[in-house]
PDB file of C-alpha atoms in Angstrom:
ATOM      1  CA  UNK A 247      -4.092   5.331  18.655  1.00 73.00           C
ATOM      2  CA  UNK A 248      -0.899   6.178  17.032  1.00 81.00           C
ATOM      3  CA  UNK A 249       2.060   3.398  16.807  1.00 79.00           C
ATOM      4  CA  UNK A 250       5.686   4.438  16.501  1.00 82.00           C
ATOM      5  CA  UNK A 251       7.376   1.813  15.006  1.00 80.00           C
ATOM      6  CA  UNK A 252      11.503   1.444  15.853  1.00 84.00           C
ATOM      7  CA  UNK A 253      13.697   1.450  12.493  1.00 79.00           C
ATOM      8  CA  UNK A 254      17.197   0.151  13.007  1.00 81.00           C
ATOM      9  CA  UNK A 255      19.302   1.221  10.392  1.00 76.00           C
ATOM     10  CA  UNK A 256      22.374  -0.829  11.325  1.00 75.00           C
ATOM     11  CA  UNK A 257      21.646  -4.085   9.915  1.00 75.00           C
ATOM     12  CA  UNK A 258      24.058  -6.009   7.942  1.00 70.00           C
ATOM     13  CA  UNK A 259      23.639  -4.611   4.528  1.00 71.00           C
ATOM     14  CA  UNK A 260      21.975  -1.158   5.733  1.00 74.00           C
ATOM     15  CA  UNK A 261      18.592  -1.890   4.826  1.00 81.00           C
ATOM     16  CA  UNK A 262      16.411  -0.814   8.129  1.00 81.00           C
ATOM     17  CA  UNK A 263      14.294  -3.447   9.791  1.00 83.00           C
ATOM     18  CA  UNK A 264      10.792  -1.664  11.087  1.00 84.00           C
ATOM     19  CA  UNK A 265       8.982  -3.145  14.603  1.00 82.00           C
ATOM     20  CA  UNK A 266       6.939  -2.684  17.235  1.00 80.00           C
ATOM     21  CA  UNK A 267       5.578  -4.732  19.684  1.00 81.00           C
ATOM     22  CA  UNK A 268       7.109  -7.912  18.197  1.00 80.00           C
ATOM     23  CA  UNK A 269       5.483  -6.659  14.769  1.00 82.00           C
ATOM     24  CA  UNK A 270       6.888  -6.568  11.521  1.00 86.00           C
ATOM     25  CA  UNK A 271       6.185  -3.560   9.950  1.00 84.00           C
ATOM     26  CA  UNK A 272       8.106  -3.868   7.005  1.00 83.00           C
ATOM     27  CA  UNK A 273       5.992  -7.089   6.133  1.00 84.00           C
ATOM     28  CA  UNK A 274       2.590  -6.413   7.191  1.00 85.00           C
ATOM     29  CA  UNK A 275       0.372  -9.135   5.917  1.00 83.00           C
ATOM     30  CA  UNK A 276      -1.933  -8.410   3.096  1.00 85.00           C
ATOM     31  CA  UNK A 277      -4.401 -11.056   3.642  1.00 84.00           C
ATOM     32  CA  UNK A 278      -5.057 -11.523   6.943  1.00 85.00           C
ATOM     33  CA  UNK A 279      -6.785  -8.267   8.005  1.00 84.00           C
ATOM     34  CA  UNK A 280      -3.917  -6.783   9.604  1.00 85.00           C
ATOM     35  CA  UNK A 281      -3.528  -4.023   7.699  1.00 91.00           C
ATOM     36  CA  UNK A 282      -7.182  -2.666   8.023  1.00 91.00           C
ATOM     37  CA  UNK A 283      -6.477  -1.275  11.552  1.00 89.00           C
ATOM     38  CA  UNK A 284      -4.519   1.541  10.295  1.00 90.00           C
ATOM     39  CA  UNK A 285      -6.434   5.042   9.009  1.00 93.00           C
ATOM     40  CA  UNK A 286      -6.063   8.158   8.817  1.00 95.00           C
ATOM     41  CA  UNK A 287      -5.911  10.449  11.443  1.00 93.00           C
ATOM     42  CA  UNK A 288      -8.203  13.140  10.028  1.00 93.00           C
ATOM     43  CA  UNK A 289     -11.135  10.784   9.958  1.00 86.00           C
ATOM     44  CA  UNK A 290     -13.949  12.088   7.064  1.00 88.00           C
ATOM     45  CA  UNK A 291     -11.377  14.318   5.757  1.00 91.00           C
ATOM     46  CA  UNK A 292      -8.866  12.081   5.552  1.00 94.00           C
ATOM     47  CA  UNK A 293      -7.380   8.774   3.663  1.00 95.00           C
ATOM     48  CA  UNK A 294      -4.264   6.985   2.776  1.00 96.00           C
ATOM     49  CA  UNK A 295      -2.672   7.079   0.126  1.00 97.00           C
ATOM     50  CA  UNK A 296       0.098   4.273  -1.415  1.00 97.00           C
ATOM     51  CA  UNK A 297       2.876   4.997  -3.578  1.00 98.00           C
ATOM     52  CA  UNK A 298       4.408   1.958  -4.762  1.00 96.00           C
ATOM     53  CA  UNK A 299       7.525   1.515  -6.485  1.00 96.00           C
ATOM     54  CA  UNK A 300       7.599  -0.912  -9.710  1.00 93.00           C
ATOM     55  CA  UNK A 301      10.999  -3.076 -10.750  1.00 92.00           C
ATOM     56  CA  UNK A 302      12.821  -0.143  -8.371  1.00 95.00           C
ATOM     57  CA  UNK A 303      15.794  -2.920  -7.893  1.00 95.00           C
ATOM     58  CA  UNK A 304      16.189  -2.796 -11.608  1.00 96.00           C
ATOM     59  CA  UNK A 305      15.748   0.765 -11.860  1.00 97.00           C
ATOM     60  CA  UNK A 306      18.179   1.643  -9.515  1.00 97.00           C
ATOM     61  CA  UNK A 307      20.550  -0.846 -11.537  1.00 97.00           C
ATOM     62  CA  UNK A 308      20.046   0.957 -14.932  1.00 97.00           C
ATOM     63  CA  UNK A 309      20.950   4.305 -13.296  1.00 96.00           C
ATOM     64  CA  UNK A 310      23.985   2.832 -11.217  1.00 96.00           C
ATOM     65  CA  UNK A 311      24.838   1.838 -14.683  1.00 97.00           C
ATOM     66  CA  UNK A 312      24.397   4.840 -16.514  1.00 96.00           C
ATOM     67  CA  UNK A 313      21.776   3.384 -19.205  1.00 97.00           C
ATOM     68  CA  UNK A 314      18.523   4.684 -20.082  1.00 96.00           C
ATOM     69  CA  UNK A 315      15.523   2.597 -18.159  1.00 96.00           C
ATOM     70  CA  UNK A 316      12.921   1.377 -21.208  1.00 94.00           C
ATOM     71  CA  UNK A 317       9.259   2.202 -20.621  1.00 91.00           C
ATOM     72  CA  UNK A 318       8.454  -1.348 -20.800  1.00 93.00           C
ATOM     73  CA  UNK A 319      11.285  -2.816 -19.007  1.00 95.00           C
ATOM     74  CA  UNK A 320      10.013  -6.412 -18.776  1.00 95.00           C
ATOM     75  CA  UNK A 321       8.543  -6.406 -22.373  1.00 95.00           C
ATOM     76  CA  UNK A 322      12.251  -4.795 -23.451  1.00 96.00           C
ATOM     77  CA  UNK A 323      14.159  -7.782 -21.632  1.00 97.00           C
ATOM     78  CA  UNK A 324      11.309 -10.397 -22.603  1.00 96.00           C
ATOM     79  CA  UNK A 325      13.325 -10.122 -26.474  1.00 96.00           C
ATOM     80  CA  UNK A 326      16.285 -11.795 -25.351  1.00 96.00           C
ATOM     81  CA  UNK A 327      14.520 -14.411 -23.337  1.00 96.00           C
ATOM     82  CA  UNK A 328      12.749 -17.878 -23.793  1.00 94.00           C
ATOM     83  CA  UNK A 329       9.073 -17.318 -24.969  1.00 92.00           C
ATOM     84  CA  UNK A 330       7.612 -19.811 -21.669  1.00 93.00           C
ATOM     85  CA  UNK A 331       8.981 -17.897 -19.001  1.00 95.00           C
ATOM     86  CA  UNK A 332       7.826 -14.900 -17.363  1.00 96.00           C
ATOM     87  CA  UNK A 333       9.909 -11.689 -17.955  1.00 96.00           C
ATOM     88  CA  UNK A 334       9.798 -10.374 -14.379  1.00 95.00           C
ATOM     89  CA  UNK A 335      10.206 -13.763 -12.500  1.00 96.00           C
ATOM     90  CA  UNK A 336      13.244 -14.281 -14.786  1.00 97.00           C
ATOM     91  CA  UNK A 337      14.643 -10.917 -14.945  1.00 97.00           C
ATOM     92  CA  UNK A 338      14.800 -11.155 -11.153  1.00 95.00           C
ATOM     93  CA  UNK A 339      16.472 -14.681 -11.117  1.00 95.00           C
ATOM     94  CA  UNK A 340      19.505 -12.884 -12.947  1.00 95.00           C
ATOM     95  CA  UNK A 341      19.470 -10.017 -10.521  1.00 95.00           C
ATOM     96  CA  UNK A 342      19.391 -12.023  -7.300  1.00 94.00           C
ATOM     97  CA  UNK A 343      20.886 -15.224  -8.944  1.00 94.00           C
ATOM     98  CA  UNK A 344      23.463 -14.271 -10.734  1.00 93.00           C
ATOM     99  CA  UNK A 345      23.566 -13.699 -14.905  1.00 95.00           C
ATOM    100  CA  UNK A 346      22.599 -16.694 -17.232  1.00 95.00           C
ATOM    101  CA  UNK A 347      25.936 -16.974 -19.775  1.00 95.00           C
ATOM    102  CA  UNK A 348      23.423 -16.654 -22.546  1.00 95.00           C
ATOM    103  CA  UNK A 349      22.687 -12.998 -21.180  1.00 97.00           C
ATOM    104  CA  UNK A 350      26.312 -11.949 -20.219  1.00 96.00           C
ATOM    105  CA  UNK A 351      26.619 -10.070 -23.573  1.00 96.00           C
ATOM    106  CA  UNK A 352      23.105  -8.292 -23.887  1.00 96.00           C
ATOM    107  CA  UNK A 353      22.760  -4.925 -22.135  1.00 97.00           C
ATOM    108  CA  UNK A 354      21.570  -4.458 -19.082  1.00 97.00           C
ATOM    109  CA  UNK A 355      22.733  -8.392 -18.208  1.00 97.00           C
ATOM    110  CA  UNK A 356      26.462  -7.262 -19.450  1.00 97.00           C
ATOM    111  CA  UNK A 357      26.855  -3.694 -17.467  1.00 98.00           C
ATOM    112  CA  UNK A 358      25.174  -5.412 -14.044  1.00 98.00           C
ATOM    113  CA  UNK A 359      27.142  -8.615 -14.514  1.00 97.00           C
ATOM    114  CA  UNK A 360      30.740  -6.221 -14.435  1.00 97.00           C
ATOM    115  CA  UNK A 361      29.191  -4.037 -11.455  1.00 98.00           C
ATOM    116  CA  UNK A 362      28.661  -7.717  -9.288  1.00 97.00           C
ATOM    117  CA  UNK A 363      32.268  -8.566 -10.526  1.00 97.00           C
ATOM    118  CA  UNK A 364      33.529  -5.041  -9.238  1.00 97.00           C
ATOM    119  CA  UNK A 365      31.637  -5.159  -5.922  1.00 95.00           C
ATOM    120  CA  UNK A 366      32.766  -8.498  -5.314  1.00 94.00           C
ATOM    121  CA  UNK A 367      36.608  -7.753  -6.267  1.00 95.00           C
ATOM    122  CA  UNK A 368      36.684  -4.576  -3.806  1.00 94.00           C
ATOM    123  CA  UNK A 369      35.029  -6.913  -1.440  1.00 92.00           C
ATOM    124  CA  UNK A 370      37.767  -9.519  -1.142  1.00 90.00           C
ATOM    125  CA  UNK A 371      40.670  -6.552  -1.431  1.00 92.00           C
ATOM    126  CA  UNK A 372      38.515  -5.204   1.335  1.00 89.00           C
ATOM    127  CA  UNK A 373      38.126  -1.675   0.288  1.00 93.00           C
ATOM    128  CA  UNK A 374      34.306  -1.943  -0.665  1.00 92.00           C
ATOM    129  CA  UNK A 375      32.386   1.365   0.006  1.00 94.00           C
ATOM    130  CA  UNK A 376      28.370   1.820  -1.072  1.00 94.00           C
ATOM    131  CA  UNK A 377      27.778   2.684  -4.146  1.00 95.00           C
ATOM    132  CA  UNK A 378      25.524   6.032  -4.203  1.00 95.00           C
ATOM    133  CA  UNK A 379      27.248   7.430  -0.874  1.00 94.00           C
ATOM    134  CA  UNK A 380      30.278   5.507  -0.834  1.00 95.00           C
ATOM    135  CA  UNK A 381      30.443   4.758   2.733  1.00 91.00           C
ATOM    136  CA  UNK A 382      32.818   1.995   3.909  1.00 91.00           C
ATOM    137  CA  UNK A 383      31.566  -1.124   4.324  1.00 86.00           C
ATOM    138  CA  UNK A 384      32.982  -3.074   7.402  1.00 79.00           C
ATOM    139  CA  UNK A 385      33.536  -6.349   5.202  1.00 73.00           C
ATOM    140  CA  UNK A 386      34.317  -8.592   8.585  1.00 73.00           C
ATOM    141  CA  UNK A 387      31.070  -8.864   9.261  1.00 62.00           C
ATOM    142  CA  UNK A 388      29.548 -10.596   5.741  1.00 68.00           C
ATOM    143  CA  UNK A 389      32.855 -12.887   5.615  1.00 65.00           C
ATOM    144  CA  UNK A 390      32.764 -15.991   3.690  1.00 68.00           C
ATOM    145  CA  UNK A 391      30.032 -14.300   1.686  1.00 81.00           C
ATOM    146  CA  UNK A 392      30.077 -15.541  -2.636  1.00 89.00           C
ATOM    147  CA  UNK A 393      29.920 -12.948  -5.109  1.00 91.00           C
ATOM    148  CA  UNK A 394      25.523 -13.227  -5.680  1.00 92.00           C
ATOM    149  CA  UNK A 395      25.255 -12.647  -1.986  1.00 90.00           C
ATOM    150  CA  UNK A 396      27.374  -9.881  -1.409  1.00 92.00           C
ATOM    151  CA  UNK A 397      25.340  -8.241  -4.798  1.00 94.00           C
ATOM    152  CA  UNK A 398      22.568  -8.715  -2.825  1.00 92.00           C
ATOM    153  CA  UNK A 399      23.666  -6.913   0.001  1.00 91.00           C
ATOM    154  CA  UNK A 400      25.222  -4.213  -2.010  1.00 93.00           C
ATOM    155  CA  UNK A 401      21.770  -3.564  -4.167  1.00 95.00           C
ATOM    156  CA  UNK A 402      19.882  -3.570  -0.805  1.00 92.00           C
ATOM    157  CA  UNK A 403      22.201  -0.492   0.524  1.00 92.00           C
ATOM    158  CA  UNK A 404      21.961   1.237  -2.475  1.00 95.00           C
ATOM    159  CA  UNK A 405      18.171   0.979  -2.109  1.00 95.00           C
ATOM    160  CA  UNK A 406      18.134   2.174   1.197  1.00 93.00           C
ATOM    161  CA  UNK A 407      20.547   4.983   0.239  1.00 94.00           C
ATOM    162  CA  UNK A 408      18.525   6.457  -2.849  1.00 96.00           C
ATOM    163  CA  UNK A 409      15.387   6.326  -0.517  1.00 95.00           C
ATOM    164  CA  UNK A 410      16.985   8.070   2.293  1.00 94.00           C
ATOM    165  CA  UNK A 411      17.431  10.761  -0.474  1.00 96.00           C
ATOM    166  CA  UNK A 412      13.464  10.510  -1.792  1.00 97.00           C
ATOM    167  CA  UNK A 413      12.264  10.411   2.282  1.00 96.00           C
ATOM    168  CA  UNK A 414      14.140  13.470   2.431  1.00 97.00           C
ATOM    169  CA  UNK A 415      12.762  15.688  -0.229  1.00 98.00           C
ATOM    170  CA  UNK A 416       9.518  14.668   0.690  1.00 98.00           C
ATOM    171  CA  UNK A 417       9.374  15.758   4.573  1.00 97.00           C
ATOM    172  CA  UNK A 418      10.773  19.071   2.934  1.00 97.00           C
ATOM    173  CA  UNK A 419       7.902  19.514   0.603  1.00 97.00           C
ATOM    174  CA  UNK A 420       5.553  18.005   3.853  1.00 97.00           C
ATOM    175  CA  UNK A 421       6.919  20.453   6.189  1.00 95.00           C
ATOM    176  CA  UNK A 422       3.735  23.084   6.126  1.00 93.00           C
ATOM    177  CA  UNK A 423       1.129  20.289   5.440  1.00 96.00           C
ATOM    178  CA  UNK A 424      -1.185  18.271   7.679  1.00 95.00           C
ATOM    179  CA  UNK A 425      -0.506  15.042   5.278  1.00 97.00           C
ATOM    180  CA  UNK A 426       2.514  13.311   6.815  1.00 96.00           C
ATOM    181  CA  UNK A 427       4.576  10.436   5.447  1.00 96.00           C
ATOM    182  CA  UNK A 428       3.559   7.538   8.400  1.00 94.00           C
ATOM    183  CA  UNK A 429       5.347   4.554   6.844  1.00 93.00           C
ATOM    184  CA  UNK A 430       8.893   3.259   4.731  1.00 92.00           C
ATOM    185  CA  UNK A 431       8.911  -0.037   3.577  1.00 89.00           C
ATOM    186  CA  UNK A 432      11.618  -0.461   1.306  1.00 89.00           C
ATOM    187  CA  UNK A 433       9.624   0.475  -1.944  1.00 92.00           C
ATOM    188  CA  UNK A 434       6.756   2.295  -0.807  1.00 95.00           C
ATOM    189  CA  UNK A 435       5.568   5.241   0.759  1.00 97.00           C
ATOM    190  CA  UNK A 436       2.536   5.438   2.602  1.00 97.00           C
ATOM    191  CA  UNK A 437       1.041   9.193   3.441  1.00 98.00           C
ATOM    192  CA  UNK A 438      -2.294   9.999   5.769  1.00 97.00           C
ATOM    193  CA  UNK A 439      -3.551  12.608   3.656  1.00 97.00           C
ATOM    194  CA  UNK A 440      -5.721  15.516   4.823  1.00 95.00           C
ATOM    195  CA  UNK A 441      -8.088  15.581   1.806  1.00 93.00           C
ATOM    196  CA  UNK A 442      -7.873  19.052   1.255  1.00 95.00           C
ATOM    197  CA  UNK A 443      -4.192  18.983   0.259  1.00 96.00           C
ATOM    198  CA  UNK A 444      -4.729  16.778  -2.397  1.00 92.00           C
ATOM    199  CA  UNK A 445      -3.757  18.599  -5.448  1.00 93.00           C
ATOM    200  CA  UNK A 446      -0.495  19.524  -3.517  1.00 95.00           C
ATOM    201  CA  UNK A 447       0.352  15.905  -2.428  1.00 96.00           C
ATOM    202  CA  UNK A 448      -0.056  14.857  -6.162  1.00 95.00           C
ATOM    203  CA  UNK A 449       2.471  17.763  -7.565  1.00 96.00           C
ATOM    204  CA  UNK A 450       4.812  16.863  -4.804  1.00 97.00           C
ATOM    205  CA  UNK A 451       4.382  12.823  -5.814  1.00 97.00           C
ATOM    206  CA  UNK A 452       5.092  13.653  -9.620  1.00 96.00           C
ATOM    207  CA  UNK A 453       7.727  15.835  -8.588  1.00 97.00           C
ATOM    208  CA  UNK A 454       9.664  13.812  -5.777  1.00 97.00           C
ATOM    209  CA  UNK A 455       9.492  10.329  -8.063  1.00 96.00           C
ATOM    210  CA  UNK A 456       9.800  11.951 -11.423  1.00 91.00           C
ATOM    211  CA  UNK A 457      10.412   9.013 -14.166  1.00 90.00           C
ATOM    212  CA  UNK A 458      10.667   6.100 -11.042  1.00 94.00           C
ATOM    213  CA  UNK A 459       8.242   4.023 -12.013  1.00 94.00           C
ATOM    214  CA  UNK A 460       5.342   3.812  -9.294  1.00 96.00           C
ATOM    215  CA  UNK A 461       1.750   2.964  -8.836  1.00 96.00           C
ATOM    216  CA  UNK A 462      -0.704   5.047  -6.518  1.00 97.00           C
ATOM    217  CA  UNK A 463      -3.005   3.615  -4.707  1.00 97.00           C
ATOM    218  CA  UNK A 464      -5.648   5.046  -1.900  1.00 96.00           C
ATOM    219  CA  UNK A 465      -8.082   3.922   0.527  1.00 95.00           C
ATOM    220  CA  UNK A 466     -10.294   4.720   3.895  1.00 94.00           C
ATOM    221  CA  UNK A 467      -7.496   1.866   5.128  1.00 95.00           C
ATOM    222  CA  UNK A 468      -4.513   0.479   4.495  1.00 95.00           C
ATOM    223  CA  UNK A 469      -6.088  -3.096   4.227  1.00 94.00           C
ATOM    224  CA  UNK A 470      -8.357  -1.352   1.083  1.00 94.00           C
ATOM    225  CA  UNK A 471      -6.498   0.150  -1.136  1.00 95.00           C
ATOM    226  CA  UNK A 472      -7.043   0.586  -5.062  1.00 96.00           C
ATOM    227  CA  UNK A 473      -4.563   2.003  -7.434  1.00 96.00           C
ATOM    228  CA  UNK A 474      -5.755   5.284  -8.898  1.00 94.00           C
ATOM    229  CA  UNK A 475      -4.123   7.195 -12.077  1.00 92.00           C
ATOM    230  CA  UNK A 476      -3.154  10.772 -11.036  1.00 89.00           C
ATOM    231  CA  UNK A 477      -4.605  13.461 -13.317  1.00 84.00           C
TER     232      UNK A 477
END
């Protein structure tokens, strides 16, 4: 049985929400066996295959930014911090929670604590506009909004609108294949892959999420998945 699932892309901050039948499909759980149901169409010549975006919130932040992303982001931005905490959980309480004043001077802290300060200053003149596409963005509806939650918002579009890009390229480089991208959930990508495409599904991967950091993963399921290193 295939599912079509019903993306809306007009929700608040322009980030799609993905149903069906009173099903979240942009949260499918990972432990409950709900995932499992899902295969591939093309049965013993077939599989799924996962790619997974890593940090891609603080990727996308570095670009907007115009600085190089480190290979090791966390073990870069674990330097500046406290040796007992861990570097993602606390890079991504400055992100979402707004820059510790101990970090406001230390780059990438500096660069994405001006870009929440300029998003948040267009906001209240009321001339904000997204920041890879720059669409307006109707600021009535997010009023009363502080200056962390309107970042929030704001990072969220700009994810959707760099993936909009990636989806995209890749239905172009699809177009003549029987592997098909089936499902977007913010950052990943799952494909049903016809196994005899393979080789060509891996050049288009390396070629579609150049230096993105990502993680592959396949399986006979989507509730059995292991991460794989492409050759």
């Amino acid at each position: 049985m295939i599912e079509y699932c019903e993306y809306n892309p007009y929700s608040l901050t322009g980030r799609p929400s993905n149903h069906y039948n009173q099903v979240n499909y942009a949260a499918l759980n990972k432990e409950d066996g709900t995932r499992k149901r899902f295969i591939s169409r093309h049965k013993e010549k077939g599989g799924l295959l996962e790619v997974d975006l890593s940090g891609f919130h603080l990727y996308l932040l570095y670009l907007i930014c115009g600085l190089d992303f480190p290979e090791d982001v966390y073990l870069e931005l674990s330097k500046h911090y406290p040796k007992d905490v861990n570097p993602k959980d606390h890079t991504f309480k400055q992100i979402y929670g707004g820059i510790h004043k101990d970090l406001l001077d230390i780059e990438p802290f500096s660069s994405i604590n001006a870009l929440a300060q300029s998003i948040y200053d267009k906001f209240m003149a009321g001339t904000l506009k997204s920041l890879l596409f720059e669409r307006p963005i109707a600021t009535d509806l997010i009023e009363g909004s502080n200056q962390t939650k309107i970042f929030n918002y704001m990072l969220q579009n700009l994810e959707t609108e760099f993936n909009s890009l990636i989806i995209t390229e890749l239905l172009q480089g699809l177009r003549e294949t029987n592997t098909k991208l089936i499902l977007y959930t913010y950052d990943s990508f799952l494909f049903d892959v016809n196994i005899d495409e393979r080789d060509l599904i891996i050049d288009l991967i390396k070629k579609v999420f150049k230096e993105i950091p990502y993680k592959v993963k396949i399986g006979k399921d989507y509730q059995n998945m292991k991460t794989i290193k492409l050759p």
